[in-house]
PDB file of C-alpha atoms in Angstrom:
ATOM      1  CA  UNK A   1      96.962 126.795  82.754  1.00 39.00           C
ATOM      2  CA  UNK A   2      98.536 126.116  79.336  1.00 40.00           C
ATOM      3  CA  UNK A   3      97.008 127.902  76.503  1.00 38.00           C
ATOM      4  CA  UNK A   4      94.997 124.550  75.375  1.00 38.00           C
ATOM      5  CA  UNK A   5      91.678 124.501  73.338  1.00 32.00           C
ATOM      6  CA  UNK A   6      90.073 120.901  74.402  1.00 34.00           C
ATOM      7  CA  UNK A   7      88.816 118.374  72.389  1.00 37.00           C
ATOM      8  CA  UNK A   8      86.061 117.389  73.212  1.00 33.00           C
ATOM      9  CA  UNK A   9      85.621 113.796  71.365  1.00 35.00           C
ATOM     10  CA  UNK A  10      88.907 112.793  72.887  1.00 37.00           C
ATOM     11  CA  UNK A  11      87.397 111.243  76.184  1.00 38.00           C
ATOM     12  CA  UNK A  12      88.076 107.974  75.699  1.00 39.00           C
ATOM     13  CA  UNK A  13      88.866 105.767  79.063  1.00 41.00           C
ATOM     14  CA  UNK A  14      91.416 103.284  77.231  1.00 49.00           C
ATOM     15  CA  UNK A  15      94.108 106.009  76.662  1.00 69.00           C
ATOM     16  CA  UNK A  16      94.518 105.583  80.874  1.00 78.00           C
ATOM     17  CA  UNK A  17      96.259 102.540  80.241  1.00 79.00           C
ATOM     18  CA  UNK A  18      99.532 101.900  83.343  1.00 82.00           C
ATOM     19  CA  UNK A  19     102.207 100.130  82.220  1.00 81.00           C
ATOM     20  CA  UNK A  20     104.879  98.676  83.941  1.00 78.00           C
ATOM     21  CA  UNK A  21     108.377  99.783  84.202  1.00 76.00           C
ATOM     22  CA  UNK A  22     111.167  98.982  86.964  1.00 72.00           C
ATOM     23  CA  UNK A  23     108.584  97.640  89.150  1.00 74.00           C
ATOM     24  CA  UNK A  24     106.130 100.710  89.254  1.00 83.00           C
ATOM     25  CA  UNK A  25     102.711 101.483  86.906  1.00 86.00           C
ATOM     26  CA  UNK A  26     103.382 104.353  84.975  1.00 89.00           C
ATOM     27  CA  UNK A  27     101.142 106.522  82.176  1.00 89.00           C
ATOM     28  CA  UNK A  28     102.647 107.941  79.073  1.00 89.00           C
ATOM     29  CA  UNK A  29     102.132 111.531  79.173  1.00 92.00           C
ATOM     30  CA  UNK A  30     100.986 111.830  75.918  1.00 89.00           C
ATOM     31  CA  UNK A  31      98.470 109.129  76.619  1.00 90.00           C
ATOM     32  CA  UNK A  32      97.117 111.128  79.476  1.00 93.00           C
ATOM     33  CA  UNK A  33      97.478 114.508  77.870  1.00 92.00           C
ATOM     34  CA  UNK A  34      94.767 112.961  75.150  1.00 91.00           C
ATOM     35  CA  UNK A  35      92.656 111.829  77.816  1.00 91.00           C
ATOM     36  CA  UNK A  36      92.323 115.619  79.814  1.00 92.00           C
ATOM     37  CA  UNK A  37      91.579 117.043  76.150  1.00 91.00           C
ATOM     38  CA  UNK A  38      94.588 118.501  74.705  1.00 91.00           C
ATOM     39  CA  UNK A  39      94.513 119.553  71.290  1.00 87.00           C
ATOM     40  CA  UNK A  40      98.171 119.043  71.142  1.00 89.00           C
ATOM     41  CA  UNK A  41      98.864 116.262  73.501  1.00 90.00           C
ATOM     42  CA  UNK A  42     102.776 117.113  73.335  1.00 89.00           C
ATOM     43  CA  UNK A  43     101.979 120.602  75.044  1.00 92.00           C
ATOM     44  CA  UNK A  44     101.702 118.561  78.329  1.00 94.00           C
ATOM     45  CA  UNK A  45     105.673 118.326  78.353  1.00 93.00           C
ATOM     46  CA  UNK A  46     105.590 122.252  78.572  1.00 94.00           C
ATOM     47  CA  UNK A  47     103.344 121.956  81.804  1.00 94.00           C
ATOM     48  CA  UNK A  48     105.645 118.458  83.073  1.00 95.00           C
ATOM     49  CA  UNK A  49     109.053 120.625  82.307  1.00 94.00           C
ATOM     50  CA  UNK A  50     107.710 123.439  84.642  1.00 93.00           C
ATOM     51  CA  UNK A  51     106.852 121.604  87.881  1.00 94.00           C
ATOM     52  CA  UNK A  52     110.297 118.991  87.502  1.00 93.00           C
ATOM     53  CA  UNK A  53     110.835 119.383  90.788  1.00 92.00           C
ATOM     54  CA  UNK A  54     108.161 119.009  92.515  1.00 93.00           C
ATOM     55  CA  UNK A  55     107.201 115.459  90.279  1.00 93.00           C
ATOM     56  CA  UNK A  56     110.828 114.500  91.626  1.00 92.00           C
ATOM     57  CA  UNK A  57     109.647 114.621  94.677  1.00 91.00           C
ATOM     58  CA  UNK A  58     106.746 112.269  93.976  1.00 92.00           C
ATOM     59  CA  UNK A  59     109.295 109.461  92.623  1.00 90.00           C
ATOM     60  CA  UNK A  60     111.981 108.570  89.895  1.00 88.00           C
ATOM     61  CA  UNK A  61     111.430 111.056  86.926  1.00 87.00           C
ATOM     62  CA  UNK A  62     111.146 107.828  84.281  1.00 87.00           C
ATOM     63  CA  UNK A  63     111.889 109.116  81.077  1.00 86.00           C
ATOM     64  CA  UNK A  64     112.701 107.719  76.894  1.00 82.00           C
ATOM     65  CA  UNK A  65     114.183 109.878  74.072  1.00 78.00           C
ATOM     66  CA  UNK A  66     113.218 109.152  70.736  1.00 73.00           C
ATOM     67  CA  UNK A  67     114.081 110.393  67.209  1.00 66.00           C
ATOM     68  CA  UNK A  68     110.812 111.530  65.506  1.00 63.00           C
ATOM     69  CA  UNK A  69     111.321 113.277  62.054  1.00 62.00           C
ATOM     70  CA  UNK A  70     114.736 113.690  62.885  1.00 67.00           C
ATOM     71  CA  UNK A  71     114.364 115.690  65.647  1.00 72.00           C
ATOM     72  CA  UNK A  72     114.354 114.369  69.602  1.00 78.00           C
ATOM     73  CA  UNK A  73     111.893 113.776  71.887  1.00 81.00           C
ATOM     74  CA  UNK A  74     112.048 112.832  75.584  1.00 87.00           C
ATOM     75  CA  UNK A  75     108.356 110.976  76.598  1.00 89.00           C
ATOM     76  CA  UNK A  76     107.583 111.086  80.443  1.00 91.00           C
ATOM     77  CA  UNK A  77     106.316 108.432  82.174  1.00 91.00           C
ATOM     78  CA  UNK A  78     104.025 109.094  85.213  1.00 93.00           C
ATOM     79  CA  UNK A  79     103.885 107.212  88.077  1.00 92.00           C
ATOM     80  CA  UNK A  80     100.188 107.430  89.717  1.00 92.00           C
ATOM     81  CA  UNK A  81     101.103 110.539  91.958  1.00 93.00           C
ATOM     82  CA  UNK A  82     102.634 112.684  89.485  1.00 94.00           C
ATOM     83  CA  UNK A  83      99.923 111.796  86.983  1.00 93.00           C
ATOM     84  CA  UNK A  84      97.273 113.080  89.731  1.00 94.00           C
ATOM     85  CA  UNK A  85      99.784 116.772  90.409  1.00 94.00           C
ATOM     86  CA  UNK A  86      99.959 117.039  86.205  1.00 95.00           C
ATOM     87  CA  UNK A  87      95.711 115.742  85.629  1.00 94.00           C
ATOM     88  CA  UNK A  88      95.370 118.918  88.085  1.00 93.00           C
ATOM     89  CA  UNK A  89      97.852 121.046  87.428  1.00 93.00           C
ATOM     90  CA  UNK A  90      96.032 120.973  83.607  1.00 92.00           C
ATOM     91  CA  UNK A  91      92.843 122.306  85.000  1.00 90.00           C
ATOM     92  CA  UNK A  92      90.790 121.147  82.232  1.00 91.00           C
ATOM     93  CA  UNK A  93      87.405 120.221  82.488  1.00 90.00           C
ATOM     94  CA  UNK A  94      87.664 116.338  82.803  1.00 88.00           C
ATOM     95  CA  UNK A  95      90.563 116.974  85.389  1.00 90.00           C
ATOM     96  CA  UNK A  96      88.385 115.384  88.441  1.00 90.00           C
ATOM     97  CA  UNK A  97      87.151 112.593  86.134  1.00 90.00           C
ATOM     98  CA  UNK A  98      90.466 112.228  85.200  1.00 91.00           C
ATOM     99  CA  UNK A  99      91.843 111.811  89.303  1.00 91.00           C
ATOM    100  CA  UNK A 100      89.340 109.435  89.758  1.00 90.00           C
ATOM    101  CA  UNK A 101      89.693 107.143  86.784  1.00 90.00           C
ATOM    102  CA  UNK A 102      93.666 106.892  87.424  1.00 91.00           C
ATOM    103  CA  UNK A 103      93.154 105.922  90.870  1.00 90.00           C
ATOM    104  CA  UNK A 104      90.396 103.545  89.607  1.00 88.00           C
ATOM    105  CA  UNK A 105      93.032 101.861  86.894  1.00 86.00           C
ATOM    106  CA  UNK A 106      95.995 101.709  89.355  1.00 86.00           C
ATOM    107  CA  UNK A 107      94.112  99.842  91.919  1.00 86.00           C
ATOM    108  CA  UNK A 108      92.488  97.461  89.184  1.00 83.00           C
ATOM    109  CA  UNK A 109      96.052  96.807  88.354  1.00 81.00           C
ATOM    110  CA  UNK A 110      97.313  96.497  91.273  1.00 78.00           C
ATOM    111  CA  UNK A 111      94.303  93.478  92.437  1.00 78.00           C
ATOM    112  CA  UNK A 112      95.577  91.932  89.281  1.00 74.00           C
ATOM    113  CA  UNK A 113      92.171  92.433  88.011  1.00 70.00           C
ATOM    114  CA  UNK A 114      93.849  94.021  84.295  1.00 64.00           C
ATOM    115  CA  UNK A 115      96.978  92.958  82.984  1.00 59.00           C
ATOM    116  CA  UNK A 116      99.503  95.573  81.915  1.00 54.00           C
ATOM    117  CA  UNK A 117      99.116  94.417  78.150  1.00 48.00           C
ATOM    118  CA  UNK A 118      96.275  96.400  76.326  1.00 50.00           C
ATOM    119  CA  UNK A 119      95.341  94.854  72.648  1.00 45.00           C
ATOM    120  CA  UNK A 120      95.878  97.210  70.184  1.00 52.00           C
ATOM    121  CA  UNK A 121      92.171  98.840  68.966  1.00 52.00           C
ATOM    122  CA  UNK A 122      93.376 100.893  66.149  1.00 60.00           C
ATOM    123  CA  UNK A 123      96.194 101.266  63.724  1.00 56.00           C
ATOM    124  CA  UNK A 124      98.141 104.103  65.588  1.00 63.00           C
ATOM    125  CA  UNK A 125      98.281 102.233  68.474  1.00 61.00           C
ATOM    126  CA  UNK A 126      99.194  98.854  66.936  1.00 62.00           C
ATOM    127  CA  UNK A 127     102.125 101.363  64.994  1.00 63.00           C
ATOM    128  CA  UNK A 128     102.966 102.429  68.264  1.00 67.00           C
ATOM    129  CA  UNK A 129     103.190  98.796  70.025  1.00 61.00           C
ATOM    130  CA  UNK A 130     105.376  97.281  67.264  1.00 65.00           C
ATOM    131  CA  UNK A 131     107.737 100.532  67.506  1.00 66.00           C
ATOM    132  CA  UNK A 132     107.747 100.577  71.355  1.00 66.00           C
ATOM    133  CA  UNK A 133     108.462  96.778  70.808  1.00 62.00           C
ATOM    134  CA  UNK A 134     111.205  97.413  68.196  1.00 64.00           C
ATOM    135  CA  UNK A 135     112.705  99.662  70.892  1.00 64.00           C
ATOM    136  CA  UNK A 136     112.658  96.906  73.625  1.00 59.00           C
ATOM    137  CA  UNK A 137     114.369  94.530  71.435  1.00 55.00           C
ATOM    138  CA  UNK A 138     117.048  97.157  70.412  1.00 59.00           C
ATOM    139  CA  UNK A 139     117.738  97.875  73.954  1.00 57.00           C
ATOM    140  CA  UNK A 140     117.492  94.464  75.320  1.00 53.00           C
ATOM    141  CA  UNK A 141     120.102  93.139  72.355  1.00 54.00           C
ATOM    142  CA  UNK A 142     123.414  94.656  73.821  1.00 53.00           C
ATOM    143  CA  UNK A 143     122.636  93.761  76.877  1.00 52.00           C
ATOM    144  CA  UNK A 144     122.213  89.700  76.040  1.00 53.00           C
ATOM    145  CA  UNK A 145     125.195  90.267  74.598  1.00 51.00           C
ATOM    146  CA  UNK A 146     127.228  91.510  76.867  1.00 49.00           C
ATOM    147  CA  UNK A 147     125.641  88.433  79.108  1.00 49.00           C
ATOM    148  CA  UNK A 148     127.200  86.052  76.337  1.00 50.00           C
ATOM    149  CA  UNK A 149     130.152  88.025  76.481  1.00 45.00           C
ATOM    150  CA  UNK A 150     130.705  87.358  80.347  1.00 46.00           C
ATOM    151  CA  UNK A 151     129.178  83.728  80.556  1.00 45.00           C
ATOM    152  CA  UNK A 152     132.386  83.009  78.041  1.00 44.00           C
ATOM    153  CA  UNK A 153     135.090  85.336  79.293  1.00 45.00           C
ATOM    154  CA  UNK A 154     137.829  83.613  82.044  1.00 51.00           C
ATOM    155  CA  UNK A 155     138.410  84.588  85.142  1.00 68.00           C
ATOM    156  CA  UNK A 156     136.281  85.448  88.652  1.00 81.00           C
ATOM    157  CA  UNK A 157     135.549  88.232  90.364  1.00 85.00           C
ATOM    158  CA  UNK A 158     135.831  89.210  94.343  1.00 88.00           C
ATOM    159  CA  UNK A 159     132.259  90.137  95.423  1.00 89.00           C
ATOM    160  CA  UNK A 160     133.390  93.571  95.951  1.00 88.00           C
ATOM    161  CA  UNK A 161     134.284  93.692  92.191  1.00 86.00           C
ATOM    162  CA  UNK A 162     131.253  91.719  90.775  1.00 86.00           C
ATOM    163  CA  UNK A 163     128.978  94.350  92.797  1.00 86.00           C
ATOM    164  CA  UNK A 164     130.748  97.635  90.752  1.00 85.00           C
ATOM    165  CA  UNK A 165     130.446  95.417  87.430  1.00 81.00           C
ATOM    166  CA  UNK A 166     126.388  95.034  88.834  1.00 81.00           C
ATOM    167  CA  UNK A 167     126.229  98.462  89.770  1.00 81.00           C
ATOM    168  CA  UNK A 168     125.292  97.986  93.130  1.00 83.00           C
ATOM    169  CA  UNK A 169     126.657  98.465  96.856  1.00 85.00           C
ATOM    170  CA  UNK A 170     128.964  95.807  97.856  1.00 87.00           C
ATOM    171  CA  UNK A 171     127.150  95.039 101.013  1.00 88.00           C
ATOM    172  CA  UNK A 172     123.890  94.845  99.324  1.00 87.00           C
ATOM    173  CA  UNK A 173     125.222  92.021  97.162  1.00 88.00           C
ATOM    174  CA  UNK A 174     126.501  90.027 100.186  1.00 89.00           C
ATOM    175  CA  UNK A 175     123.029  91.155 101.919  1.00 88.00           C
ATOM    176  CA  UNK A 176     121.220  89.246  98.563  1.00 87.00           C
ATOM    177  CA  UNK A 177     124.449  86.032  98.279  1.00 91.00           C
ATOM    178  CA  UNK A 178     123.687  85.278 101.411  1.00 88.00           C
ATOM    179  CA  UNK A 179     119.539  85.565 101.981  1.00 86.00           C
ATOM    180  CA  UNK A 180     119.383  83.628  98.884  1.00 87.00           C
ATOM    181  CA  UNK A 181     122.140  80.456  99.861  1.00 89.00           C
ATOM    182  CA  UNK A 182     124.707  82.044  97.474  1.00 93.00           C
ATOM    183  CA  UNK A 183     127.221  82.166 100.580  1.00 92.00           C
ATOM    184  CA  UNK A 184     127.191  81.763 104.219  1.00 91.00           C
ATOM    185  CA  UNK A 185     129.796  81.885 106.958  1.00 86.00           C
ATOM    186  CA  UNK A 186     130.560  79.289 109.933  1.00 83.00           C
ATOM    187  CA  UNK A 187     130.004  79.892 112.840  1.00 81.00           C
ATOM    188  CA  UNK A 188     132.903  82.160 114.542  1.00 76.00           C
ATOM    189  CA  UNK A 189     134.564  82.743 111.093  1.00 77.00           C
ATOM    190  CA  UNK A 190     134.400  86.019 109.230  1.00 78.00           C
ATOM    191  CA  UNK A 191     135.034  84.948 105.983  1.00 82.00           C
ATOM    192  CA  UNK A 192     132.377  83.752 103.752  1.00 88.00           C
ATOM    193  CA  UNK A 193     132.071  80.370 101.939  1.00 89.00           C
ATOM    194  CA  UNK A 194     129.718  79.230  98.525  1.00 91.00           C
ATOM    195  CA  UNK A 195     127.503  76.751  99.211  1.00 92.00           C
ATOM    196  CA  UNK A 196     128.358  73.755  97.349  1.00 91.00           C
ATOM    197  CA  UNK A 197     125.288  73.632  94.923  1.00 91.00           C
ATOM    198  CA  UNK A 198     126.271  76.797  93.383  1.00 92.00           C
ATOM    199  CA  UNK A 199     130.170  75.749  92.879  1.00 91.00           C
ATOM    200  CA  UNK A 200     128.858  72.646  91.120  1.00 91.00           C
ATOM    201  CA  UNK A 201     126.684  75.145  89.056  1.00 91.00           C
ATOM    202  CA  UNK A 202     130.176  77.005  88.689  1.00 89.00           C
ATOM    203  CA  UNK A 203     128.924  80.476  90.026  1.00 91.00           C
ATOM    204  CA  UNK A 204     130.861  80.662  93.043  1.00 91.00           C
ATOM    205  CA  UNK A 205     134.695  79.456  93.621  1.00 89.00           C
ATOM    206  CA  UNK A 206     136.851  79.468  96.066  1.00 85.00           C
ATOM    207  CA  UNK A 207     140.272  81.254  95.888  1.00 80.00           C
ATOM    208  CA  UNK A 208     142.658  79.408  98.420  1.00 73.00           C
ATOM    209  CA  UNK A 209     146.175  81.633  98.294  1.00 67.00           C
ATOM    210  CA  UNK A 210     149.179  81.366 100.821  1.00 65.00           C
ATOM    211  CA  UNK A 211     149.677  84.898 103.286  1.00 63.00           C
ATOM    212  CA  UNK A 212     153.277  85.699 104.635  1.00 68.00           C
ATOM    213  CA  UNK A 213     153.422  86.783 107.898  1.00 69.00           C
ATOM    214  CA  UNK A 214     155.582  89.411 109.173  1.00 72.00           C
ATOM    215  CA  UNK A 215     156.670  86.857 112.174  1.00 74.00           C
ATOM    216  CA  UNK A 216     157.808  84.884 108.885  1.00 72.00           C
ATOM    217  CA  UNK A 217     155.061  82.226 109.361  1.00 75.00           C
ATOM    218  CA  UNK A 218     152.233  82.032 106.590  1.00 67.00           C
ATOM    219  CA  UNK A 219     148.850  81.293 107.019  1.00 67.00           C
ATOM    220  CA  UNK A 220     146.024  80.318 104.535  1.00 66.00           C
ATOM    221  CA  UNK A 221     143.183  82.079 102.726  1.00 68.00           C
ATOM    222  CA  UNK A 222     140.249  81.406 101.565  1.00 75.00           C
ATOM    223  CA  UNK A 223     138.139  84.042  99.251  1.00 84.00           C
ATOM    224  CA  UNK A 224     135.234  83.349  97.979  1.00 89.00           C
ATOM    225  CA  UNK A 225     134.949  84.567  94.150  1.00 90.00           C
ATOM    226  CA  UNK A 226     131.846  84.884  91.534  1.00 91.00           C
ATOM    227  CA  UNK A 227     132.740  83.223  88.259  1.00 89.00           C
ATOM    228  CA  UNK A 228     131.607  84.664  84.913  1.00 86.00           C
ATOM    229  CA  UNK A 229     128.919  82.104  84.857  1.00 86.00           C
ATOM    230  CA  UNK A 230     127.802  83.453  88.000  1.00 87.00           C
ATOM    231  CA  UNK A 231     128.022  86.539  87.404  1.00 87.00           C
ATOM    232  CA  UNK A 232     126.093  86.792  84.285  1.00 84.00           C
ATOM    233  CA  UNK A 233     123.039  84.835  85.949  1.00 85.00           C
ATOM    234  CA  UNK A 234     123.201  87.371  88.658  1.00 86.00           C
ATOM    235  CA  UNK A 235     123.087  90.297  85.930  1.00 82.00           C
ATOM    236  CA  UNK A 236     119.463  88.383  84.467  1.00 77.00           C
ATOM    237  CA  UNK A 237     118.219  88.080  87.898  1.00 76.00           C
ATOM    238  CA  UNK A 238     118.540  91.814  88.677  1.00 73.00           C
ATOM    239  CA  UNK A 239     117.549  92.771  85.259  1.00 66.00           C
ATOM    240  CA  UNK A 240     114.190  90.699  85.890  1.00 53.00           C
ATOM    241  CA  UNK A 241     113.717  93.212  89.281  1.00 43.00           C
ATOM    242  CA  UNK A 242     114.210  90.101  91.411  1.00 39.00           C
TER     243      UNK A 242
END
């Protein structure tokens, strides 16, 4: 147990508030640190650094650095089983009540009966919101433009290609092209083909170049290629989790 003396007017419910990031509810640690008591909420970092592994093995460790007073700081966020381990790992006296109310919020959450959005009821908090929000929009800026900077550059890409640029598995892109009537393939033919809505949309294109046989005959290809266009709207889709 970390060296803690407990507060005991901190007990308010709201600070168990999930939010959600890359598809999963997660709790700021510092949130929940306030919530079991901690006179210094940051102190629950000491107990989170010194049971790393085992939260790994309860999901993706989700994690932010920030600069506060010119000095770093990496905030953890939980998902709901690593915020159980750490609420009892913290033995403090609200731990059970603790267990229980994070269950109780996840569930709500997940029923749709809360929204992820919590109105800010003091003036920390509303700090907090418009610097988490500053944050988003600092993050999210490079990346719309390097969406402008694709939609407008020349050239298309082999699916292969477009999937390293998307950082994803090749086949998993032709897995999603082709579940959602990006491409398909005839029947009896192993190469794929856009469907024609999405080369009037100018995604997809076809490549059509001339192959020399060694017999001296030549035969035709066909390749079908993501255009910048494409790509980019495939970039916002995956951004959005789809």
């Amino acid at each position: 147990m970390l060296n803690n003396t407990l507060n005991a007017n901190c007990n308010s419910t709201s600070l168990i508030n999930p939010i959600l990031i890359e598809k999963e509810l997660r709790i700021l640690d510092i949130d929940l640190a306030q919530r079991l008591g901690f006179e210094r909420p940051r102190n629950i970092r000491k107990l989170i650094n010194r049971y790393l592994n085992e939260l790994d093995e309860m999901g993706t460790r989700a994690t932010v650095e920030r600069v506060i007073n010119g000095g770093k700081a990496k905030e953890f966020y939980l998902n709901r089983k690593q915020a159980i381990f750490i609420t009892t790992k913290s033995e403090t006296k609200d731990a059970i009540n603790v267990t229980i109310e994070i269950i109780k919020k996840f569930e709500a959450y997940e029923r749709g009966e809360i929204t992820s959005f919590q109105i800010p009821q003091s003036y920390p908090e509303a700090l907090r919101l418009a610097a988490d929000q500053a944050e988003q929009i600092k993050e999210l800026k490079p990346k719309a433009d390097g969406f402008d900077r694709i939609a407008t550059a020349d050239g298309s890409l082999c699916i292969t290609d477009a999937a390293k640029n998307l950082q994803m598995g090749p086949k998993e892109l032709f897995f999603y092209l082709n579940s959602h009537e990006w491409i398909y393939r005839r029947t009896g033919n192993r190469n794929w083909l856009a469907y024609q809505d999405k080369i009037k949309q100018g995604l997809l294109e076809h490549k059509v170049t001339e192959v020399s046989l060694s017999d001296g005959t030549s035969r035709i290809s066909e390749q079908v290629r993501i255009t910048p266009k494409g790509l980019t709207r495939l970039s916002e889709m995956f951004s959005n989790h789809v």
